[in-house]
PDB file of C-alpha atoms in Angstrom:
ATOM      1  CA  ARG V   1    -124.418  31.783  17.465  1.00 76.00           C
ATOM      2  CA  LYS V   2    -125.062  33.308  20.767  1.00 84.00           C
ATOM      3  CA  GLU V   3    -122.549  32.706  23.713  1.00 90.00           C
ATOM      4  CA  VAL V   4    -125.362  31.380  26.144  1.00 95.00           C
ATOM      5  CA  GLU V   5    -128.638  30.021  24.822  1.00 96.00           C
ATOM      6  CA  GLN V   6    -131.641  29.092  26.678  1.00 96.00           C
ATOM      7  CA  ASP V   7    -135.185  27.649  25.711  1.00 91.00           C
ATOM      8  CA  PRO V   8    -137.324  30.511  26.572  1.00 91.00           C
ATOM      9  CA  GLY V   9    -140.193  28.364  27.511  1.00 91.00           C
ATOM     10  CA  PRO V  10    -142.785  28.888  29.053  1.00 94.00           C
ATOM     11  CA  PHE V  11    -142.633  25.655  31.236  1.00 96.00           C
ATOM     12  CA  ASN V  12    -146.134  25.385  32.568  1.00 96.00           C
ATOM     13  CA  VAL V  13    -146.227  22.856  35.482  1.00 97.00           C
ATOM     14  CA  PRO V  14    -148.621  21.769  38.201  1.00 97.00           C
ATOM     15  CA  GLU V  15    -147.556  22.117  41.936  1.00 98.00           C
ATOM     16  CA  GLY V  16    -145.466  19.489  43.054  1.00 98.00           C
ATOM     17  CA  ALA V  17    -144.203  18.432  39.501  1.00 98.00           C
ATOM     18  CA  THR V  18    -140.538  18.135  38.655  1.00 98.00           C
ATOM     19  CA  VAL V  19    -139.233  20.704  35.724  1.00 97.00           C
ATOM     20  CA  ALA V  20    -136.097  20.606  34.206  1.00 97.00           C
ATOM     21  CA  PHE V  21    -134.311  22.669  31.585  1.00 97.00           C
ATOM     22  CA  ASN V  22    -130.947  23.384  30.061  1.00 96.00           C
ATOM     23  CA  CYS V  23    -128.637  26.111  28.962  1.00 96.00           C
ATOM     24  CA  THR V  24    -125.892  25.793  26.230  1.00 97.00           C
ATOM     25  CA  TYR V  25    -122.742  27.665  25.785  1.00 95.00           C
ATOM     26  CA  SER V  26    -120.476  28.011  22.966  1.00 93.00           C
ATOM     27  CA  ASN V  27    -117.108  28.820  24.699  1.00 89.00           C
ATOM     28  CA  SER V  28    -115.564  25.654  25.571  1.00 88.00           C
ATOM     29  CA  ALA V  29    -113.136  27.521  27.617  1.00 85.00           C
ATOM     30  CA  SER V  30    -115.805  28.738  30.226  1.00 86.00           C
ATOM     31  CA  GLN V  31    -115.084  27.469  33.759  1.00 82.00           C
ATOM     32  CA  SER V  32    -117.965  28.880  35.929  1.00 88.00           C
ATOM     33  CA  PHE V  33    -121.565  28.617  35.625  1.00 92.00           C
ATOM     34  CA  PHE V  34    -124.472  30.050  37.326  1.00 94.00           C
ATOM     35  CA  TRP V  35    -128.172  29.957  37.579  1.00 96.00           C
ATOM     36  CA  TYR V  36    -129.939  33.371  38.424  1.00 97.00           C
ATOM     37  CA  ARG V  37    -133.740  33.658  39.218  1.00 97.00           C
ATOM     38  CA  GLN V  38    -135.408  36.806  37.832  1.00 97.00           C
ATOM     39  CA  ASP V  39    -139.008  37.804  38.960  1.00 96.00           C
ATOM     40  CA  CYS V  40    -140.990  39.865  36.596  1.00 93.00           C
ATOM     41  CA  ARG V  41    -139.555  43.423  36.597  1.00 91.00           C
ATOM     42  CA  LYS V  42    -137.020  42.646  39.255  1.00 94.00           C
ATOM     43  CA  GLU V  43    -133.264  42.277  39.235  1.00 95.00           C
ATOM     44  CA  PRO V  44    -131.636  38.856  38.945  1.00 96.00           C
ATOM     45  CA  LYS V  45    -130.817  37.062  42.139  1.00 95.00           C
ATOM     46  CA  LEU V  46    -128.098  34.340  42.195  1.00 94.00           C
ATOM     47  CA  LEU V  47    -129.572  31.065  42.749  1.00 95.00           C
ATOM     48  CA  MET V  48    -126.990  28.493  42.603  1.00 93.00           C
ATOM     49  CA  SER V  49    -123.005  28.388  41.417  1.00 90.00           C
ATOM     50  CA  VAL V  50    -122.039  25.380  39.311  1.00 89.00           C
ATOM     51  CA  TYR V  51    -118.311  24.816  39.761  1.00 71.00           C
ATOM     52  CA  SER V  52    -117.624  21.176  38.916  1.00 76.00           C
ATOM     53  CA  SER V  53    -119.896  18.369  38.037  1.00 72.00           C
ATOM     54  CA  GLY V  54    -122.922  19.992  39.532  1.00 82.00           C
ATOM     55  CA  ASN V  55    -124.503  20.592  42.987  1.00 90.00           C
ATOM     56  CA  GLU V  56    -127.821  20.481  44.890  1.00 92.00           C
ATOM     57  CA  ASP V  57    -129.192  22.891  47.147  1.00 92.00           C
ATOM     58  CA  GLY V  58    -132.746  21.753  48.440  1.00 95.00           C
ATOM     59  CA  ARG V  59    -135.131  21.137  45.581  1.00 97.00           C
ATOM     60  CA  PHE V  60    -133.011  22.639  43.150  1.00 97.00           C
ATOM     61  CA  THR V  61    -130.236  20.617  41.215  1.00 96.00           C
ATOM     62  CA  ALA V  62    -127.774  21.879  38.785  1.00 96.00           C
ATOM     63  CA  GLN V  63    -125.650  19.689  36.421  1.00 94.00           C
ATOM     64  CA  LEU V  64    -122.814  20.701  34.157  1.00 93.00           C
ATOM     65  CA  ASN V  65    -121.946  18.534  31.117  1.00 93.00           C
ATOM     66  CA  ARG V  66    -118.568  19.808  29.856  1.00 91.00           C
ATOM     67  CA  ALA V  67    -118.641  17.420  26.927  1.00 92.00           C
ATOM     68  CA  SER V  68    -121.709  18.839  25.486  1.00 94.00           C
ATOM     69  CA  GLN V  69    -121.351  22.376  26.720  1.00 94.00           C
ATOM     70  CA  TYR V  70    -124.525  22.639  28.539  1.00 94.00           C
ATOM     71  CA  ILE V  71    -125.841  23.261  32.325  1.00 95.00           C
ATOM     72  CA  SER V  72    -129.114  22.092  33.568  1.00 96.00           C
ATOM     73  CA  LEU V  73    -131.259  23.197  36.275  1.00 97.00           C
ATOM     74  CA  LEU V  74    -133.853  20.742  37.700  1.00 97.00           C
ATOM     75  CA  ILE V  75    -136.584  21.869  40.266  1.00 98.00           C
ATOM     76  CA  ARG V  76    -138.241  18.999  42.306  1.00 98.00           C
ATOM     77  CA  ASP V  77    -141.567  19.384  44.075  1.00 98.00           C
ATOM     78  CA  SER V  78    -142.430  22.655  42.441  1.00 98.00           C
ATOM     79  CA  LYS V  79    -143.921  25.425  44.368  1.00 98.00           C
ATOM     80  CA  LEU V  80    -146.063  28.277  43.375  1.00 98.00           C
ATOM     81  CA  SER V  81    -143.470  30.711  44.476  1.00 97.00           C
ATOM     82  CA  ASP V  82    -140.896  29.017  41.942  1.00 98.00           C
ATOM     83  CA  SER V  83    -142.648  30.861  39.130  1.00 98.00           C
ATOM     84  CA  ALA V  84    -139.967  33.052  37.618  1.00 97.00           C
ATOM     85  CA  THR V  85    -137.333  33.409  34.671  1.00 97.00           C
ATOM     86  CA  TYR V  86    -134.502  31.348  35.226  1.00 98.00           C
ATOM     87  CA  LEU V  87    -131.293  32.846  33.789  1.00 97.00           C
ATOM     88  CA  CYS V  88    -128.084  30.891  33.061  1.00 96.00           C
ATOM     89  CA  ALA V  89    -124.708  32.848  33.250  1.00 95.00           C
ATOM     90  CA  VAL V  90    -121.328  31.659  32.230  1.00 93.00           C
ATOM     91  CA  ALA V  91    -117.958  33.079  33.006  1.00 89.00           C
ATOM     92  CA  ARG V  92    -114.492  32.539  31.478  1.00 72.00           C
ATOM     93  CA  SER V  93    -111.518  31.346  33.432  1.00 64.00           C
ATOM     94  CA  ASN V  94    -109.564  34.447  32.481  1.00 64.00           C
ATOM     95  CA  ASP V  95    -112.429  36.906  32.542  1.00 66.00           C
ATOM     96  CA  TYR V  96    -114.597  37.553  35.548  1.00 72.00           C
ATOM     97  CA  LYS V  97    -117.207  38.851  33.179  1.00 85.00           C
ATOM     98  CA  LEU V  98    -120.521  36.919  32.975  1.00 90.00           C
ATOM     99  CA  SER V  99    -122.328  36.158  29.675  1.00 92.00           C
ATOM    100  CA  PHE V 100    -126.104  35.735  30.317  1.00 95.00           C
ATOM    101  CA  GLY V 101    -128.933  33.662  28.643  1.00 96.00           C
ATOM    102  CA  ALA V 102    -132.192  35.345  27.959  1.00 96.00           C
ATOM    103  CA  GLY V 103    -133.811  33.222  30.306  1.00 97.00           C
ATOM    104  CA  THR V 104    -136.292  30.254  30.647  1.00 97.00           C
ATOM    105  CA  THR V 105    -139.833  31.041  32.144  1.00 97.00           C
ATOM    106  CA  VAL V 106    -141.250  28.650  34.675  1.00 98.00           C
ATOM    107  CA  THR V 107    -144.984  29.112  35.586  1.00 97.00           C
ATOM    108  CA  VAL V 108    -146.159  26.675  38.607  1.00 98.00           C
ATOM    109  CA  ARG V 109    -149.930  26.470  38.594  1.00 96.00           C
ATOM    110  CA  ALA V 110    -152.096  25.441  41.522  1.00 95.00           C
TER     111      ALA V 110
ATOM    112  CA  ASP O   1    -128.273  44.565  55.168  1.00 65.00           C
ATOM    113  CA  ALA O   2    -125.355  44.952  52.843  1.00 62.00           C
ATOM    114  CA  MET O   3    -126.661  45.416  49.533  1.00 93.00           C
ATOM    115  CA  VAL O   4    -126.543  47.180  45.976  1.00 96.00           C
ATOM    116  CA  ILE O   5    -128.724  50.292  45.988  1.00 96.00           C
ATOM    117  CA  GLN O   6    -130.020  51.913  42.865  1.00 97.00           C
ATOM    118  CA  ASN O   7    -131.775  55.263  42.566  1.00 93.00           C
ATOM    119  CA  PRO O   8    -134.123  56.135  41.126  1.00 94.00           C
ATOM    120  CA  ARG O   9    -136.036  52.882  40.642  1.00 95.00           C
ATOM    121  CA  TYR O  10    -137.953  54.598  37.871  1.00 96.00           C
ATOM    122  CA  GLN O  11    -136.792  57.334  35.634  1.00 97.00           C
ATOM    123  CA  VAL O  12    -138.647  59.162  32.809  1.00 97.00           C
ATOM    124  CA  THR O  13    -136.634  61.421  30.533  1.00 96.00           C
ATOM    125  CA  GLN O  14    -137.271  63.242  27.231  1.00 96.00           C
ATOM    126  CA  PHE O  15    -135.817  62.237  24.170  1.00 97.00           C
ATOM    127  CA  GLY O  16    -132.180  63.738  23.896  1.00 97.00           C
ATOM    128  CA  LYS O  17    -132.305  65.090  27.517  1.00 97.00           C
ATOM    129  CA  PRO O  18    -129.287  63.552  29.627  1.00 97.00           C
ATOM    130  CA  VAL O  19    -129.999  61.498  32.477  1.00 97.00           C
ATOM    131  CA  THR O  20    -127.770  60.048  35.263  1.00 97.00           C
ATOM    132  CA  LEU O  21    -128.632  56.786  37.034  1.00 97.00           C
ATOM    133  CA  SER O  22    -126.716  55.939  40.369  1.00 97.00           C
ATOM    134  CA  CYS O  23    -125.706  52.945  42.097  1.00 98.00           C
ATOM    135  CA  SER O  24    -123.995  52.428  45.482  1.00 97.00           C
ATOM    136  CA  GLN O  25    -122.984  49.386  47.334  1.00 97.00           C
ATOM    137  CA  THR O  26    -122.143  48.517  50.992  1.00 95.00           C
ATOM    138  CA  LEU O  27    -120.484  45.116  50.009  1.00 92.00           C
ATOM    139  CA  ASN O  28    -116.991  46.724  49.653  1.00 92.00           C
ATOM    140  CA  HIS O  29    -116.912  44.946  46.433  1.00 93.00           C
ATOM    141  CA  ASN O  30    -113.899  45.945  43.915  1.00 92.00           C
ATOM    142  CA  VAL O  31    -115.889  45.368  40.568  1.00 93.00           C
ATOM    143  CA  MET O  32    -118.958  47.319  39.653  1.00 95.00           C
ATOM    144  CA  TYR O  33    -120.897  46.541  36.359  1.00 95.00           C
ATOM    145  CA  TRP O  34    -123.645  48.263  34.324  1.00 97.00           C
ATOM    146  CA  TYR O  35    -126.143  46.266  32.503  1.00 97.00           C
ATOM    147  CA  GLN O  36    -128.807  46.984  30.054  1.00 98.00           C
ATOM    148  CA  GLN O  37    -132.060  44.666  29.917  1.00 97.00           C
ATOM    149  CA  LYS O  38    -134.614  45.022  27.419  1.00 96.00           C
ATOM    150  CA  SER O  39    -137.811  42.873  27.863  1.00 93.00           C
ATOM    151  CA  SER O  40    -137.457  39.083  27.539  1.00 92.00           C
ATOM    152  CA  GLN O  41    -133.787  39.675  26.523  1.00 95.00           C
ATOM    153  CA  ALA O  42    -130.413  38.647  28.401  1.00 96.00           C
ATOM    154  CA  PRO O  43    -128.714  41.381  30.476  1.00 96.00           C
ATOM    155  CA  LYS O  44    -126.085  42.912  28.098  1.00 96.00           C
ATOM    156  CA  LEU O  45    -122.809  44.384  29.910  1.00 94.00           C
ATOM    157  CA  LEU O  46    -122.260  48.035  28.905  1.00 97.00           C
ATOM    158  CA  PHE O  47    -119.044  48.448  30.938  1.00 93.00           C
ATOM    159  CA  HIS O  48    -117.431  47.879  34.342  1.00 93.00           C
ATOM    160  CA  TYR O  49    -114.884  49.133  36.559  1.00 93.00           C
ATOM    161  CA  TYR O  50    -112.328  47.029  38.553  1.00 91.00           C
ATOM    162  CA  ASP O  51    -111.579  49.485  41.192  1.00 91.00           C
ATOM    163  CA  LYS O  52    -110.900  52.636  39.216  1.00 91.00           C
ATOM    164  CA  ASP O  53    -110.045  50.937  36.042  1.00 91.00           C
ATOM    165  CA  PHE O  54    -112.831  51.384  33.516  1.00 92.00           C
ATOM    166  CA  ASN O  55    -113.698  48.857  30.809  1.00 91.00           C
ATOM    167  CA  ASN O  56    -115.881  49.435  28.151  1.00 92.00           C
ATOM    168  CA  GLU O  57    -117.540  46.815  26.001  1.00 91.00           C
ATOM    169  CA  ALA O  58    -116.640  47.032  22.289  1.00 91.00           C
ATOM    170  CA  ASP O  59    -120.345  47.409  21.262  1.00 93.00           C
ATOM    171  CA  THR O  60    -121.485  49.802  23.964  1.00 96.00           C
ATOM    172  CA  PRO O  61    -122.433  53.218  22.254  1.00 95.00           C
ATOM    173  CA  ASP O  62    -120.776  56.387  23.003  1.00 95.00           C
ATOM    174  CA  ASN O  63    -123.804  57.911  24.344  1.00 96.00           C
ATOM    175  CA  PHE O  64    -123.318  55.783  27.513  1.00 97.00           C
ATOM    176  CA  GLN O  65    -120.633  56.903  30.025  1.00 96.00           C
ATOM    177  CA  SER O  66    -119.905  55.797  33.404  1.00 96.00           C
ATOM    178  CA  ARG O  67    -117.992  57.410  36.630  1.00 96.00           C
ATOM    179  CA  ARG O  68    -116.925  55.629  39.640  1.00 96.00           C
ATOM    180  CA  PRO O  69    -115.760  58.497  42.289  1.00 96.00           C
ATOM    181  CA  ASN O  70    -115.230  56.057  44.835  1.00 94.00           C
ATOM    182  CA  THR O  71    -115.393  52.310  45.862  1.00 93.00           C
ATOM    183  CA  SER O  72    -119.056  52.692  46.883  1.00 96.00           C
ATOM    184  CA  PHE O  73    -120.583  54.580  44.180  1.00 97.00           C
ATOM    185  CA  CYS O  74    -120.931  54.267  40.340  1.00 97.00           C
ATOM    186  CA  PHE O  75    -123.060  56.474  37.863  1.00 97.00           C
ATOM    187  CA  LEU O  76    -124.158  55.709  34.387  1.00 97.00           C
ATOM    188  CA  ASP O  77    -124.636  58.648  32.380  1.00 97.00           C
ATOM    189  CA  ILE O  78    -126.686  58.709  29.086  1.00 97.00           C
ATOM    190  CA  ARG O  79    -126.000  61.814  27.156  1.00 97.00           C
ATOM    191  CA  SER O  80    -128.700  61.767  24.544  1.00 97.00           C
ATOM    192  CA  PRO O  81    -131.262  59.291  25.354  1.00 97.00           C
ATOM    193  CA  GLY O  82    -133.057  58.038  22.312  1.00 97.00           C
ATOM    194  CA  LEU O  83    -136.409  55.835  22.229  1.00 96.00           C
ATOM    195  CA  GLY O  84    -134.180  52.574  21.993  1.00 96.00           C
ATOM    196  CA  ASP O  85    -132.273  53.194  25.253  1.00 97.00           C
ATOM    197  CA  ALA O  86    -135.585  52.753  27.113  1.00 97.00           C
ATOM    198  CA  ALA O  87    -134.924  49.341  29.231  1.00 97.00           C
ATOM    199  CA  MET O  88    -134.280  48.063  32.830  1.00 98.00           C
ATOM    200  CA  TYR O  89    -130.570  49.450  33.865  1.00 98.00           C
ATOM    201  CA  LEU O  90    -128.963  47.017  36.241  1.00 98.00           C
ATOM    202  CA  CYS O  91    -125.889  47.616  38.514  1.00 97.00           C
ATOM    203  CA  ALA O  92    -124.159  44.592  39.807  1.00 96.00           C
ATOM    204  CA  THR O  93    -121.129  44.201  41.810  1.00 95.00           C
ATOM    205  CA  SER O  94    -118.456  41.283  42.585  1.00 92.00           C
ATOM    206  CA  ARG O  95    -115.996  41.018  45.142  1.00 89.00           C
ATOM    207  CA  GLU O  96    -112.918  40.505  43.116  1.00 80.00           C
ATOM    208  CA  THR O  97    -111.542  39.437  39.856  1.00 69.00           C
ATOM    209  CA  GLY O  98    -111.548  35.650  39.745  1.00 70.00           C
ATOM    210  CA  VAL O  99    -114.552  35.561  41.817  1.00 75.00           C
ATOM    211  CA  PRO O 100    -117.225  35.968  39.334  1.00 77.00           C
ATOM    212  CA  GLU O 101    -120.542  35.590  41.121  1.00 87.00           C
ATOM    213  CA  GLN O 102    -122.247  38.956  40.754  1.00 91.00           C
ATOM    214  CA  TYR O 103    -125.016  40.479  43.129  1.00 93.00           C
ATOM    215  CA  PHE O 104    -127.457  43.035  41.533  1.00 96.00           C
ATOM    216  CA  GLY O 105    -129.251  46.014  42.525  1.00 96.00           C
ATOM    217  CA  PRO O 106    -132.985  46.302  42.147  1.00 96.00           C
ATOM    218  CA  GLY O 107    -132.401  48.250  38.631  1.00 97.00           C
ATOM    219  CA  THR O 108    -133.746  51.490  37.341  1.00 97.00           C
ATOM    220  CA  ARG O 109    -136.416  51.360  34.713  1.00 97.00           C
ATOM    221  CA  LEU O 110    -135.702  53.968  32.063  1.00 97.00           C
ATOM    222  CA  THR O 111    -138.537  55.389  29.973  1.00 97.00           C
ATOM    223  CA  VAL O 112    -137.978  57.797  27.295  1.00 97.00           C
ATOM    224  CA  THR O 113    -140.687  59.930  25.742  1.00 96.00           C
TER     225      THR O 113
END
């Protein structure tokens, strides 16, 4: 089983819609969680850190469910510019290394 | 702007011809990482430096080596590139151990002919 797994999608949504997707992790000792955004042929860029039960940043909301070992990302009022691949990353408490998922692709259409 | 810089952005090399990719950072971060990312796959950690301490991942082939001559620079050497080494190579930094947020450079896309 992979350490971090994501539904690859693609999630095709119209502008203004809400889209949400999950990321599951296998190591119950994981303590820090992140969402990165990666545009086609570009580098991952940190979107949000998820340290406790979850957090919100504008139209983006991240949730952590430790019991079921997954984190989620919800995008409200989708914009065309939200089209990207969203990578989930998980770090263990005793190790500053990140394990990445392969990403979920979101395409927002006009 | 403080940032992570990678050169070159695109590199073409021949099968078996050594190649060096470079990364520099103005963030003054202690930790530097090298990842390999193939299309539609997760970034795969090759190795990282905490300051001058080198840490190799167990499954990183011997064909891949790294040097960090100072805090700002880190190099990835591929001694004998194979066709399977064609990928995006990403350099990342993080401020300190225990602070896992990583910041990536723009990557070097390596083509092996």
